[in-house]
């Protein structure tokens, strides 16, 4: 801990506001630059008190010019204690401009007897002052950084430019102690960089054990392009066996911004673990169904619906209509969309509608009033467990909500209707899956009755960060010290990021011919137990098990919940063909013609009105191919069905 006059000086500086610190810098520069010019005359003439009265215009120019020049170059926006070496080139540029202008003034006025070497000496003195004072202050703060009692020892994976900047930031903030660099480049291994030794990756295990490393900081791009994604995945594979917490360092712009870079450190996310190959969208498909059109998104306040809205406005529709029954969800999504429009200055109008998709008149009135051309139907109850215990509302919202919205679209002459579906609709064992497959069948059957509206559906698996996702639950459980709960040792799921899913939905919509069932390529399924173990290890903990009873966090198996399956599928049979996009397939699946399905739906609607759960089960099992929903349906919205639920 640094004490005494230095500590008091540091505390005084820390109390100054940003503007006050800038004012101090401006004031000192205003005084120091004319003084540097006076010193240049003294050195050139060899006199302690040179006669310079007749050269006063040069001094006025030096004093008045420095502030605008340095201000324009951004020197006063730099936080001195975090200033980077690249700022030296900014200083060189600034002092060169000032020295050249002073010389120009001297020779254009002209100032008789003005020594030709003075501008050169002035340039050197000014460079030494401006650069020297700022880097001296940076060094003083780095030397006197207050070490906290809980300062952690960390290792930096990557000794490049960003890694070096991170070392300097750590010294200035006192947040971490940098123990070592690890880098894969043989040219850097065995060398000291900024006082830190660079080791090869083979020494990683020894370093973590011998140096008591708490975290590994990785200064690598967090972009979503394929190369960066694969690089992150490779690094995680190398670090995972050691059970050390891994965190990504912010982008270069954040390191150069003058703020504390450690505030923006990011933990490993599931998308990093998946290492999915990000595919650039095809521009003509991405904008094909929405550009310069009036677009309605139902369920706009949900995770998928909100992301669809964000991406739709970027394709510049004429009008975006956002509909949701959740007031807060609609408000939050609308606010984000308006911010995108404002920041990018997009010529897009937005309308919000509060209401339910089960209100057919509302949907039809909305479509007619705004002339909706494309409708993305994302409104649905998606949580398997909740729908299993609220059967009636699940059927009404997911199946009949889709039916009413589709009928409203036909009546209002909407051109395209795209349903957001789920892999749980295939050979389902859950009410939620059955309601979504029935929704698909409704659109397939309705397509026979109209040529004005093209119906299509896009089927995919779990999306990261959506409501009900297992990943946030695991993160919360790990932060609380466990246990982490997994339903079954062998359960697997497909995962995809929300932006990728929404992007593919928009592209699939552009390829719709009518009655299409599109499947998104979800990659390889992920074993949930493996996912939980990896998340625990990459947070710096060990898994407690029979083989390792002293581990940090245990994993408990709770058993499959009603309606859950060990694995999910995207395709009922084998009939799937490619499309113009390599991540989108088109499936051919059986369905009932509208003449038969309409009567069954009326009977199902009557069963819902009568609260006849057994009849609902019979209809679902009969209508949905491959369905095998629970023998005993329960609806806790009905008093007779309320009974204690098994703890998760």
Coordinates of C-alpha atoms in Angstrom, one line a residue:
X1 CA 0.0 0.0 0.0
X2 CA 1.5 3.4 -1.0
X3 CA 1.2 6.1 1.7
X4 CA 2.5 9.6 2.3
X5 CA 2.6 12.6 0.0
X6 CA 2.2 10.5 -3.1
X7 CA -1.0 8.8 -1.8
X8 CA -2.4 12.3 -1.0
X9 CA -1.5 13.6 -4.4
X10 CA -3.1 10.6 -6.1
X11 CA -6.2 11.0 -4.0
X12 CA -6.4 14.7 -5.0
X13 CA -6.1 13.8 -8.7
X14 CA -8.8 11.1 -8.3
X15 CA -11.2 13.6 -6.8
X16 CA -11.0 15.9 -9.9
X17 CA -13.7 15.5 -12.5
X18 CA -13.0 14.7 -16.1
X19 CA -13.4 18.3 -17.1
X20 CA -11.2 19.6 -14.3
X21 CA -8.4 17.3 -15.4
X22 CA -8.8 18.5 -18.9
X23 CA -8.7 22.1 -17.7
X24 CA -5.4 21.5 -15.9
X25 CA -3.9 19.9 -19.0
X26 CA -5.0 22.8 -21.2
X27 CA -3.7 25.4 -18.7
X28 CA -0.3 23.8 -18.3
X29 CA 0.1 23.4 -22.1
X30 CA -0.9 27.1 -22.7
X31 CA 1.9 28.2 -20.4
X32 CA 4.5 25.6 -21.3
X33 CA 4.4 26.0 -25.1
X34 CA 5.6 29.6 -25.1
X35 CA 8.2 28.7 -22.5
X36 CA 9.5 25.9 -24.8
X37 CA 9.8 28.5 -27.6
X38 CA 11.7 30.8 -25.2
X39 CA 14.0 27.9 -24.3
X40 CA 14.6 27.3 -28.0
X41 CA 15.8 30.9 -28.4
X42 CA 18.0 30.6 -25.3
X43 CA 19.7 27.5 -26.6
X44 CA 20.2 28.8 -30.1
X45 CA 21.6 32.2 -29.0
X46 CA 23.5 30.8 -26.0
X47 CA 22.0 33.4 -23.7
X48 CA 20.1 33.0 -20.4
X49 CA 18.1 36.1 -21.2
X50 CA 17.8 36.4 -25.0
X51 CA 16.3 39.5 -26.6
X52 CA 13.1 38.1 -28.1
X53 CA 10.7 41.1 -27.9
X54 CA 10.5 41.6 -31.6
X55 CA 9.5 37.9 -32.1
X56 CA 6.3 38.2 -30.0
X57 CA 3.9 37.1 -32.9
X58 CA 5.5 33.6 -32.8
X59 CA 4.9 33.3 -29.1
X60 CA 1.2 34.4 -29.5
X61 CA 0.8 31.8 -32.3
X62 CA 2.4 29.0 -30.2
X63 CA 0.1 29.8 -27.2
X64 CA -3.1 30.1 -29.2
X65 CA -2.5 27.3 -31.6
X66 CA -1.6 24.4 -29.3
X67 CA -5.0 24.0 -27.7
X68 CA -7.1 23.7 -30.9
X69 CA -4.5 21.4 -32.5
X70 CA -4.2 19.1 -29.6
X71 CA -7.9 19.2 -29.0
X72 CA -8.6 18.3 -32.6
X73 CA -6.2 15.4 -32.5
X74 CA -8.0 14.1 -29.3
X75 CA -5.1 14.4 -27.0
X76 CA -7.2 16.0 -24.3
X77 CA -9.7 13.1 -24.5
X78 CA -7.1 10.6 -23.5
X79 CA -7.1 9.4 -19.9
X80 CA -3.4 9.9 -19.0
X81 CA -3.1 7.0 -16.6
X82 CA -4.3 4.6 -19.4
X83 CA -2.6 6.4 -22.3
X84 CA -1.2 4.0 -24.9
X85 CA 2.1 4.1 -26.8
X86 CA 0.2 4.9 -30.0
X87 CA -0.6 8.4 -28.4
X88 CA 3.1 9.2 -29.1
X89 CA 2.4 9.4 -32.8
X90 CA -0.5 11.8 -32.1
X91 CA 1.9 14.0 -30.1
X92 CA 4.4 14.0 -32.9
X93 CA 1.7 15.0 -35.4
X94 CA 0.6 17.8 -33.1
X95 CA 4.0 19.3 -32.3
X96 CA 5.0 19.1 -35.9
X97 CA 1.9 21.2 -37.0
X98 CA 2.6 23.8 -34.3
X99 CA 6.4 24.0 -35.1
X100 CA 5.6 24.4 -38.9
X101 CA 3.0 27.1 -38.3
X102 CA 5.4 29.0 -36.0
X103 CA 8.1 28.9 -38.7
X104 CA 5.6 30.0 -41.3
X105 CA 4.6 33.0 -39.2
X106 CA 8.2 33.9 -38.7
X107 CA 9.1 33.9 -42.4
X108 CA 5.8 35.2 -43.8
X109 CA 5.4 38.3 -41.6
X110 CA 8.5 38.4 -41.7
X111 CA 10.3 38.5 -38.3
X112 CA 13.7 39.9 -39.1
X113 CA 16.6 38.0 -37.5
X114 CA 14.5 35.0 -36.6
X115 CA 17.0 32.0 -36.4
X116 CA 16.2 29.3 -38.8
X117 CA 17.1 26.5 -36.4
X118 CA 14.7 27.8 -33.7
X119 CA 11.6 25.9 -35.1
X120 CA 13.6 22.6 -35.1
X121 CA 14.8 23.1 -31.5
X122 CA 11.3 24.2 -30.5
X123 CA 9.9 21.0 -32.1
X124 CA 12.3 18.8 -30.1
X125 CA 11.7 20.6 -26.8
X126 CA 7.9 20.6 -27.4
X127 CA 7.9 16.9 -28.2
X128 CA 9.9 16.1 -25.1
X129 CA 7.6 18.2 -22.9
X130 CA 4.2 17.0 -24.3
X131 CA 5.1 13.3 -24.6
X132 CA 7.4 13.3 -21.5
X133 CA 4.9 14.8 -19.1
X134 CA 2.1 12.5 -20.1
X135 CA 4.1 9.3 -20.1
X136 CA 5.7 10.3 -16.8
X137 CA 2.3 10.7 -15.2
X138 CA 1.3 7.3 -16.6
X139 CA 4.4 5.7 -15.1
X140 CA 3.9 7.4 -11.8
X141 CA 0.3 6.1 -11.5
X142 CA 1.5 2.6 -12.6
X143 CA 4.3 2.6 -10.1
X144 CA 2.0 3.8 -7.3
X145 CA -1.0 1.7 -8.1
X146 CA -2.8 0.7 -4.9
X147 CA -2.8 -3.0 -4.5
X148 CA -6.0 -4.4 -3.1
X149 CA -6.1 -7.1 -0.5
X150 CA -7.8 -9.5 -2.9
X151 CA -5.7 -8.8 -6.0
X152 CA -5.7 -11.9 -8.2
X153 CA -2.8 -13.4 -10.1
X154 CA -3.7 -13.9 -13.7
X155 CA -2.1 -15.3 -16.9
X156 CA -2.6 -13.7 -20.3
X157 CA -3.1 -16.1 -23.3
X158 CA -1.6 -14.2 -26.2
X159 CA 1.4 -11.8 -26.1
X160 CA 0.4 -9.6 -29.0
X161 CA -0.4 -5.9 -28.9
X162 CA -3.6 -6.3 -26.9
X163 CA -1.9 -8.5 -24.4
X164 CA 0.8 -5.9 -23.8
X165 CA -1.8 -3.2 -23.4
X166 CA -3.6 -5.4 -20.9
X167 CA -0.4 -5.7 -18.8
X168 CA 0.0 -2.0 -18.7
X169 CA -3.6 -1.5 -17.7
X170 CA -3.2 -4.1 -14.9
X171 CA -0.3 -2.1 -13.5
X172 CA -2.1 1.1 -13.7
X173 CA -5.3 -0.1 -12.0
X174 CA -3.7 -2.6 -9.5
X175 CA -6.7 -4.9 -10.3
X176 CA -4.6 -7.9 -11.3
X177 CA -1.0 -9.2 -11.0
X178 CA 0.2 -10.5 -14.4
X179 CA 2.1 -13.7 -13.7
X180 CA 3.0 -14.7 -17.3
X181 CA 2.2 -14.7 -21.0
X182 CA 1.4 -17.9 -22.9
X183 CA 1.7 -17.6 -26.7
X184 CA 1.8 -20.1 -29.5
X185 CA 4.3 -18.2 -31.5
X186 CA 7.9 -19.6 -31.3
X187 CA 9.2 -16.1 -32.1
X188 CA 7.8 -14.8 -28.8
X189 CA 8.5 -17.7 -26.5
X190 CA 11.3 -17.4 -24.1
X191 CA 11.3 -13.6 -24.3
X192 CA 10.3 -10.8 -21.9
X193 CA 7.6 -8.5 -23.2
X194 CA 7.1 -5.4 -21.1
X195 CA 8.7 -7.3 -18.2
X196 CA 6.5 -10.4 -18.4
X197 CA 8.0 -13.7 -19.6
X198 CA 6.4 -15.6 -22.5
X199 CA 5.9 -19.3 -22.1
X200 CA 4.8 -21.9 -24.7
X201 CA 1.4 -23.5 -24.3
X202 CA 3.0 -26.8 -23.1
X203 CA 3.9 -25.1 -19.9
X204 CA 0.3 -24.0 -19.2
X205 CA -0.5 -26.7 -16.6
X206 CA 2.7 -26.2 -14.7
X207 CA 2.2 -22.4 -14.6
X208 CA -1.4 -22.7 -13.3
X209 CA -0.3 -25.0 -10.5
X210 CA 3.0 -23.3 -9.5
X211 CA 1.9 -19.7 -9.8
X212 CA -1.6 -20.2 -8.2
X213 CA -3.3 -18.6 -11.3
X214 CA -6.9 -17.5 -10.6
X215 CA -7.9 -16.6 -14.1
X216 CA -6.7 -16.7 -17.7
X217 CA -7.4 -13.6 -19.7
X218 CA -7.7 -14.1 -23.5
X219 CA -7.3 -10.9 -25.6
X220 CA -9.0 -12.2 -28.8
X221 CA -11.7 -10.9 -31.0
X222 CA -15.3 -11.5 -29.7
X223 CA -16.8 -11.1 -33.2
X224 CA -19.2 -13.6 -34.6
X225 CA -17.3 -14.4 -37.8
X226 CA -16.3 -18.0 -38.5
X227 CA -12.5 -17.5 -37.9
X228 CA -12.9 -15.8 -34.6
X229 CA -15.5 -18.3 -33.4
X230 CA -13.2 -21.3 -34.3
X231 CA -10.2 -19.6 -32.7
X232 CA -12.2 -19.1 -29.4
X233 CA -13.3 -22.7 -29.5
X234 CA -9.7 -24.0 -30.0
X235 CA -8.5 -21.9 -27.1
X236 CA -11.2 -23.2 -24.8
X237 CA -10.4 -26.8 -25.7
X238 CA -6.8 -26.1 -24.7
X239 CA -7.7 -24.5 -21.4
X240 CA -10.7 -26.5 -20.3
X241 CA -8.8 -29.5 -18.8
X242 CA -7.1 -27.2 -16.2
X243 CA -10.3 -26.0 -14.5
X244 CA -9.3 -22.3 -14.5
X245 CA -11.7 -19.4 -15.1
X246 CA -11.4 -18.1 -18.7
X247 CA -12.5 -14.6 -19.6
X248 CA -12.4 -12.7 -22.9
X249 CA -10.7 -9.3 -23.0
X250 CA -12.7 -6.4 -24.7
X251 CA -12.0 -5.3 -28.2
X252 CA -9.1 -3.1 -29.1
X253 CA -11.3 0.0 -29.3
X254 CA -12.3 -0.5 -25.6
X255 CA -8.6 -0.9 -24.6
X256 CA -7.8 2.4 -26.4
X257 CA -10.8 4.3 -25.1
X258 CA -9.1 5.3 -21.9
X259 CA -11.5 3.4 -19.6
X260 CA -10.7 0.5 -17.3
X261 CA -10.6 -2.5 -19.7
X262 CA -11.2 -4.9 -16.8
X263 CA -14.7 -3.6 -16.3
X264 CA -15.7 -5.1 -19.7
X265 CA -14.2 -8.6 -19.2
X266 CA -16.6 -11.2 -20.5
X267 CA -17.0 -14.7 -19.2
X268 CA -17.2 -17.7 -21.6
X269 CA -20.7 -18.1 -23.1
X270 CA -22.4 -21.1 -24.6
X271 CA -21.9 -19.8 -28.2
X272 CA -18.1 -19.9 -27.4
X273 CA -18.4 -23.6 -26.3
X274 CA -20.4 -24.6 -29.4
X275 CA -17.9 -23.1 -31.8
X276 CA -20.6 -22.9 -34.5
X277 CA -19.6 -22.0 -38.0
X278 CA -21.2 -18.6 -38.6
X279 CA -22.5 -18.3 -42.1
X280 CA -22.8 -14.9 -43.8
X281 CA -26.4 -14.2 -44.8
X282 CA -27.3 -14.0 -48.5
X283 CA -28.4 -10.3 -48.9
X284 CA -31.1 -11.0 -51.5
X285 CA -32.7 -13.6 -49.2
X286 CA -32.3 -11.6 -46.0
X287 CA -34.2 -8.6 -47.3
X288 CA -36.4 -10.3 -49.9
X289 CA -39.4 -10.8 -47.6
X290 CA -39.3 -7.5 -45.7
X291 CA -37.5 -4.7 -47.6
X292 CA -39.8 -1.8 -48.5
X293 CA -42.8 -3.8 -47.2
X294 CA -45.2 -3.6 -44.3
X295 CA -44.3 -6.3 -41.8
X296 CA -46.2 -7.6 -38.8
X297 CA -44.4 -9.6 -36.0
X298 CA -46.6 -11.3 -33.4
X299 CA -44.9 -12.2 -30.1
X300 CA -42.6 -9.1 -30.8
X301 CA -41.8 -8.8 -27.1
X302 CA -40.3 -12.4 -26.9
X303 CA -36.7 -13.4 -27.5
X304 CA -37.2 -14.6 -31.1
X305 CA -39.8 -12.0 -32.0
X306 CA -37.7 -9.1 -30.6
X307 CA -34.6 -10.3 -32.6
X308 CA -36.7 -10.6 -35.7
X309 CA -37.8 -7.0 -35.3
X310 CA -34.2 -5.8 -34.8
X311 CA -33.1 -7.5 -38.0
X312 CA -36.2 -6.5 -40.0
X313 CA -35.7 -2.8 -39.4
X314 CA -32.1 -3.1 -40.6
X315 CA -33.5 -4.3 -43.9
X316 CA -35.5 -1.1 -44.1
X317 CA -39.2 -2.1 -44.3
X318 CA -41.7 0.6 -45.0
X319 CA -43.5 -0.1 -41.8
X320 CA -43.0 -2.5 -38.9
X321 CA -46.0 -3.5 -36.8
X322 CA -45.1 -5.1 -33.4
X323 CA -47.8 -7.1 -31.6
X324 CA -47.6 -8.8 -28.2
X325 CA -49.8 -9.4 -25.2
X326 CA -47.0 -8.6 -22.7
X327 CA -47.0 -4.9 -22.0
X328 CA -43.4 -4.8 -20.7
X329 CA -42.0 -7.1 -23.4
X330 CA -43.5 -5.0 -26.1
X331 CA -42.3 -1.8 -24.5
X332 CA -38.7 -3.1 -24.1
X333 CA -38.6 -4.4 -27.7
X334 CA -40.1 -1.3 -29.1
X335 CA -37.5 0.8 -27.3
X336 CA -34.6 -1.2 -28.8
X337 CA -36.0 -1.0 -32.3
X338 CA -36.4 2.8 -32.0
X339 CA -32.8 3.1 -30.8
X340 CA -31.6 1.1 -33.9
X341 CA -33.6 3.4 -36.2
X342 CA -32.3 6.5 -34.5
X343 CA -28.6 5.4 -34.5
X344 CA -28.7 4.3 -38.1
X345 CA -31.1 7.1 -39.3
X346 CA -33.3 4.5 -41.0
X347 CA -36.5 5.6 -42.8
X348 CA -38.7 3.1 -41.0
X349 CA -42.0 3.7 -39.2
X350 CA -43.0 1.5 -36.3
X351 CA -46.4 0.8 -34.8
X352 CA -47.1 -1.2 -31.6
X353 CA -50.2 -3.2 -30.9
X354 CA -51.0 -4.6 -27.5
X355 CA -53.1 -7.8 -27.7
X356 CA -53.4 -11.5 -28.1
X357 CA -53.1 -13.6 -31.3
X358 CA -56.2 -15.5 -30.1
X359 CA -58.2 -12.3 -30.9
X360 CA -58.9 -12.9 -34.6
X361 CA -60.7 -9.6 -35.1
X362 CA -57.7 -7.6 -33.7
X363 CA -55.3 -9.4 -36.0
X364 CA -57.5 -8.9 -39.1
X365 CA -58.2 -5.2 -38.2
X366 CA -54.5 -4.6 -37.7
X367 CA -53.5 -6.3 -41.0
X368 CA -56.2 -4.3 -42.9
X369 CA -55.5 -1.0 -41.3
X370 CA -51.8 -1.1 -42.1
X371 CA -51.8 -3.1 -45.3
X372 CA -49.6 -5.8 -43.9
X373 CA -47.8 -7.8 -46.6
X374 CA -45.6 -10.2 -44.5
X375 CA -46.5 -11.6 -41.1
X376 CA -44.0 -13.4 -38.9
X377 CA -45.9 -15.4 -36.3
X378 CA -43.6 -15.8 -33.3
X379 CA -46.2 -15.7 -30.5
X380 CA -46.3 -19.0 -28.6
X381 CA -46.0 -20.5 -25.2
X382 CA -42.7 -22.5 -25.5
X383 CA -41.9 -23.7 -22.0
X384 CA -42.6 -27.5 -22.0
X385 CA -43.3 -27.8 -18.3
X386 CA -45.6 -24.8 -18.0
X387 CA -47.7 -25.8 -21.0
X388 CA -47.9 -29.4 -19.7
X389 CA -49.6 -28.0 -16.6
X390 CA -51.7 -25.4 -18.5
X391 CA -53.0 -27.5 -21.3
X392 CA -56.0 -25.5 -22.3
X393 CA -54.2 -22.2 -22.6
X394 CA -51.4 -23.9 -24.4
X395 CA -53.8 -25.3 -27.1
X396 CA -55.7 -22.0 -27.3
X397 CA -52.6 -19.9 -27.7
X398 CA -50.3 -22.1 -29.8
X399 CA -52.8 -23.9 -32.1
X400 CA -55.9 -21.8 -32.2
X401 CA -53.9 -18.6 -32.0
X402 CA -52.1 -19.7 -35.2
X403 CA -55.4 -20.7 -36.8
X404 CA -57.0 -17.3 -36.0
X405 CA -54.0 -15.3 -37.1
X406 CA -53.8 -17.3 -40.4
X407 CA -57.5 -16.8 -41.1
X408 CA -57.1 -13.1 -40.4
X409 CA -54.2 -13.0 -42.8
X410 CA -56.2 -14.7 -45.5
X411 CA -59.1 -12.2 -45.0
X412 CA -56.8 -9.2 -45.1
X413 CA -54.9 -10.5 -48.2
X414 CA -51.5 -10.8 -46.5
X415 CA -48.9 -12.1 -49.0
X416 CA -46.7 -14.1 -46.7
X417 CA -47.3 -15.8 -43.3
X418 CA -44.3 -17.4 -41.6
X419 CA -44.7 -19.5 -38.5
X420 CA -41.8 -19.9 -36.0
X421 CA -42.0 -23.6 -35.0
X422 CA -39.9 -26.0 -32.9
X423 CA -38.1 -29.3 -33.1
X424 CA -40.3 -30.4 -30.3
X425 CA -43.1 -30.7 -32.8
X426 CA -41.5 -33.9 -34.2
X427 CA -42.6 -37.2 -32.7
X428 CA -43.6 -35.2 -29.7
X429 CA -44.2 -36.4 -26.1
X430 CA -45.3 -33.0 -24.9
X431 CA -48.4 -30.9 -25.1
X432 CA -46.3 -28.0 -26.3
X433 CA -44.8 -30.0 -29.1
X434 CA -48.2 -31.3 -30.1
X435 CA -49.8 -27.8 -30.2
X436 CA -46.9 -26.5 -32.4
X437 CA -47.2 -29.5 -34.8
X438 CA -51.0 -28.8 -35.0
X439 CA -50.2 -25.2 -35.8
X440 CA -48.0 -26.4 -38.7
X441 CA -50.7 -28.7 -39.9
X442 CA -53.2 -25.8 -39.8
X443 CA -51.0 -23.8 -42.2
X444 CA -50.3 -26.7 -44.5
X445 CA -54.1 -27.4 -44.8
X446 CA -55.1 -23.7 -45.1
X447 CA -52.7 -23.4 -48.0
X448 CA -55.1 -25.5 -50.1
X449 CA -57.9 -23.0 -49.5
X450 CA -56.1 -19.8 -50.8
X451 CA -53.7 -18.7 -53.4
X452 CA -53.4 -15.1 -52.1
X453 CA -51.4 -16.0 -49.0
X454 CA -48.3 -18.1 -48.9
X455 CA -48.0 -20.0 -45.7
X456 CA -44.7 -21.5 -44.5
X457 CA -43.1 -22.6 -41.2
X458 CA -39.5 -22.6 -40.0
X459 CA -38.6 -25.4 -37.5
X460 CA -35.5 -25.2 -35.3
X461 CA -34.3 -26.2 -31.8
X462 CA -33.2 -24.3 -28.7
X463 CA -31.9 -20.8 -29.0
X464 CA -29.4 -19.4 -26.5
X465 CA -30.8 -16.8 -24.2
X466 CA -34.5 -17.5 -24.9
X467 CA -37.0 -17.8 -22.1
X468 CA -36.7 -21.2 -20.5
X469 CA -33.2 -21.8 -21.7
X470 CA -31.1 -24.0 -19.5
X471 CA -27.9 -21.9 -19.9
X472 CA -28.9 -19.0 -17.6
X473 CA -30.1 -21.5 -15.0
X474 CA -26.7 -23.3 -15.1
X475 CA -24.9 -19.9 -14.8
X476 CA -27.0 -18.9 -11.8
X477 CA -26.4 -22.3 -10.1
X478 CA -22.7 -22.2 -10.6
X479 CA -22.5 -18.6 -9.2
X480 CA -24.4 -19.8 -6.1
X481 CA -22.0 -22.7 -5.6
X482 CA -24.2 -25.4 -7.0
X483 CA -25.6 -28.0 -7.3
X484 CA -26.1 -27.8 -11.1
X485 CA -29.3 -29.7 -12.0
X486 CA -29.5 -31.9 -15.1
X487 CA -32.6 -33.9 -15.9
X488 CA -30.9 -37.0 -17.3
X489 CA -27.3 -38.2 -17.9
X490 CA -27.9 -38.8 -21.6
X491 CA -30.2 -35.9 -22.6
X492 CA -29.1 -33.9 -25.7
X493 CA -30.3 -30.8 -27.3
X494 CA -29.7 -28.7 -30.4
X495 CA -28.6 -25.1 -29.8
X496 CA -28.4 -22.0 -32.0
X497 CA -27.9 -18.3 -31.2
X498 CA -31.0 -16.0 -31.4
X499 CA -29.5 -13.7 -34.1
X500 CA -28.5 -16.7 -36.2
X501 CA -32.0 -18.2 -35.9
X502 CA -33.7 -14.9 -36.7
X503 CA -31.4 -14.4 -39.7
X504 CA -32.2 -17.8 -41.1
X505 CA -35.9 -17.3 -40.6
X506 CA -35.9 -14.2 -42.7
X507 CA -34.0 -15.9 -45.4
X508 CA -36.3 -18.9 -45.4
X509 CA -39.3 -16.6 -45.7
X510 CA -37.9 -15.3 -49.0
X511 CA -37.9 -18.9 -50.5
X512 CA -41.4 -19.8 -49.5
X513 CA -43.6 -21.2 -52.3
X514 CA -46.6 -22.1 -50.1
X515 CA -47.1 -24.8 -47.5
X516 CA -43.3 -25.1 -47.0
X517 CA -41.8 -26.7 -43.9
X518 CA -38.3 -25.3 -43.5
X519 CA -35.7 -26.9 -41.3
X520 CA -32.6 -25.0 -40.0
X521 CA -29.3 -26.8 -39.8
X522 CA -28.7 -26.9 -36.0
X523 CA -25.3 -28.5 -36.2
X524 CA -24.5 -31.4 -33.8
X525 CA -26.6 -32.0 -30.8
X526 CA -25.0 -31.1 -27.4
X527 CA -25.0 -33.5 -24.5
X528 CA -26.4 -31.4 -21.6
X529 CA -24.2 -33.1 -19.0
X530 CA -21.1 -32.3 -21.0
X531 CA -22.3 -28.7 -21.3
X532 CA -22.8 -28.4 -17.5
X533 CA -19.3 -29.9 -16.8
X534 CA -17.6 -27.5 -19.3
X535 CA -19.4 -24.5 -17.9
X536 CA -18.3 -25.4 -14.4
X537 CA -14.6 -26.0 -15.4
X538 CA -14.4 -22.8 -17.5
X539 CA -15.7 -20.8 -14.5
X540 CA -12.6 -22.0 -12.6
X541 CA -14.3 -24.7 -10.6
X542 CA -14.0 -28.5 -10.4
X543 CA -16.9 -31.0 -10.7
X544 CA -17.7 -32.9 -7.5
X545 CA -18.3 -36.6 -8.2
X546 CA -17.6 -40.0 -6.9
X547 CA -14.2 -39.9 -8.6
X548 CA -13.5 -36.4 -7.2
X549 CA -15.4 -36.0 -3.9
X550 CA -13.5 -32.8 -3.0
X551 CA -14.7 -31.0 -6.1
X552 CA -16.3 -27.6 -5.9
X553 CA -19.7 -28.0 -7.6
X554 CA -21.9 -31.1 -7.8
X555 CA -24.2 -32.1 -10.6
X556 CA -27.6 -33.6 -9.6
X557 CA -29.9 -35.5 -11.9
X558 CA -33.5 -34.6 -11.3
X559 CA -35.2 -36.9 -13.9
X560 CA -37.0 -36.0 -17.1
X561 CA -40.0 -33.7 -16.5
X562 CA -43.4 -34.6 -18.0
X563 CA -43.3 -34.2 -21.8
X564 CA -39.5 -34.1 -22.0
X565 CA -37.5 -36.3 -24.4
X566 CA -33.9 -37.5 -24.2
X567 CA -33.3 -36.0 -27.7
X568 CA -35.1 -33.9 -30.2
X569 CA -35.5 -34.3 -34.0
X570 CA -36.1 -31.8 -36.8
X571 CA -37.5 -34.2 -39.4
X572 CA -40.4 -36.7 -39.2
X573 CA -39.2 -38.8 -42.1
X574 CA -36.3 -38.8 -44.5
X575 CA -37.8 -36.5 -47.2
X576 CA -35.8 -33.2 -47.0
X577 CA -34.2 -31.3 -49.8
X578 CA -31.7 -28.4 -50.1
X579 CA -32.5 -24.8 -50.8
X580 CA -30.5 -21.8 -52.0
X581 CA -29.0 -21.5 -48.5
X582 CA -26.8 -24.3 -47.2
X583 CA -28.2 -24.0 -43.7
X584 CA -31.9 -24.2 -44.7
X585 CA -33.6 -27.4 -45.8
X586 CA -37.2 -28.0 -47.1
X587 CA -39.1 -30.9 -45.7
X588 CA -42.1 -32.9 -47.2
X589 CA -44.4 -34.0 -44.4
X590 CA -47.9 -35.5 -44.2
X591 CA -50.9 -33.5 -43.1
X592 CA -54.7 -33.7 -43.1
X593 CA -56.6 -31.8 -45.8
X594 CA -58.6 -28.8 -44.5
X595 CA -61.9 -30.6 -45.1
X596 CA -60.9 -33.2 -42.5
X597 CA -58.8 -31.0 -40.2
X598 CA -61.4 -28.3 -39.8
X599 CA -63.9 -30.7 -38.2
X600 CA -61.3 -32.1 -35.9
X601 CA -60.3 -28.6 -34.8
X602 CA -63.9 -27.8 -34.0
X603 CA -64.1 -30.9 -31.8
X604 CA -60.8 -30.0 -30.1
X605 CA -62.1 -26.5 -29.5
X606 CA -65.2 -27.9 -27.9
X607 CA -63.1 -30.2 -25.7
X608 CA -61.1 -27.1 -24.5
X609 CA -64.4 -25.3 -23.7
X610 CA -65.6 -28.3 -21.8
X611 CA -62.2 -28.7 -20.1
X612 CA -62.2 -32.3 -21.2
X613 CA -58.5 -33.2 -20.9
X614 CA -58.9 -36.9 -21.9
X615 CA -60.7 -35.8 -25.1
X616 CA -57.9 -33.3 -25.8
X617 CA -55.3 -36.1 -25.4
X618 CA -57.2 -38.4 -27.8
X619 CA -57.5 -35.7 -30.4
X620 CA -53.8 -34.8 -30.2
X621 CA -52.6 -38.4 -30.4
X622 CA -54.9 -39.0 -33.3
X623 CA -54.1 -35.8 -35.2
X624 CA -50.4 -35.5 -34.7
X625 CA -48.2 -38.1 -36.4
X626 CA -45.8 -39.7 -34.0
X627 CA -47.3 -38.0 -30.9
X628 CA -47.3 -39.8 -27.6
X629 CA -48.2 -37.3 -25.0
X630 CA -48.5 -38.1 -21.3
X631 CA -51.2 -40.5 -20.2
X632 CA -52.3 -38.2 -17.4
X633 CA -52.8 -34.6 -18.6
X634 CA -53.0 -31.9 -15.9
X635 CA -54.2 -28.4 -16.1
X636 CA -53.5 -26.4 -12.9
X637 CA -55.7 -23.6 -14.1
X638 CA -58.6 -25.9 -13.2
X639 CA -59.0 -26.4 -9.4
X640 CA -59.6 -30.2 -9.8
X641 CA -56.2 -30.6 -11.3
X642 CA -54.1 -28.8 -8.7
X643 CA -51.7 -31.0 -6.9
X644 CA -48.1 -30.7 -5.6
X645 CA -45.4 -30.6 -8.3
X646 CA -42.2 -32.5 -8.0
X647 CA -39.3 -30.2 -7.2
X648 CA -36.9 -29.5 -10.0

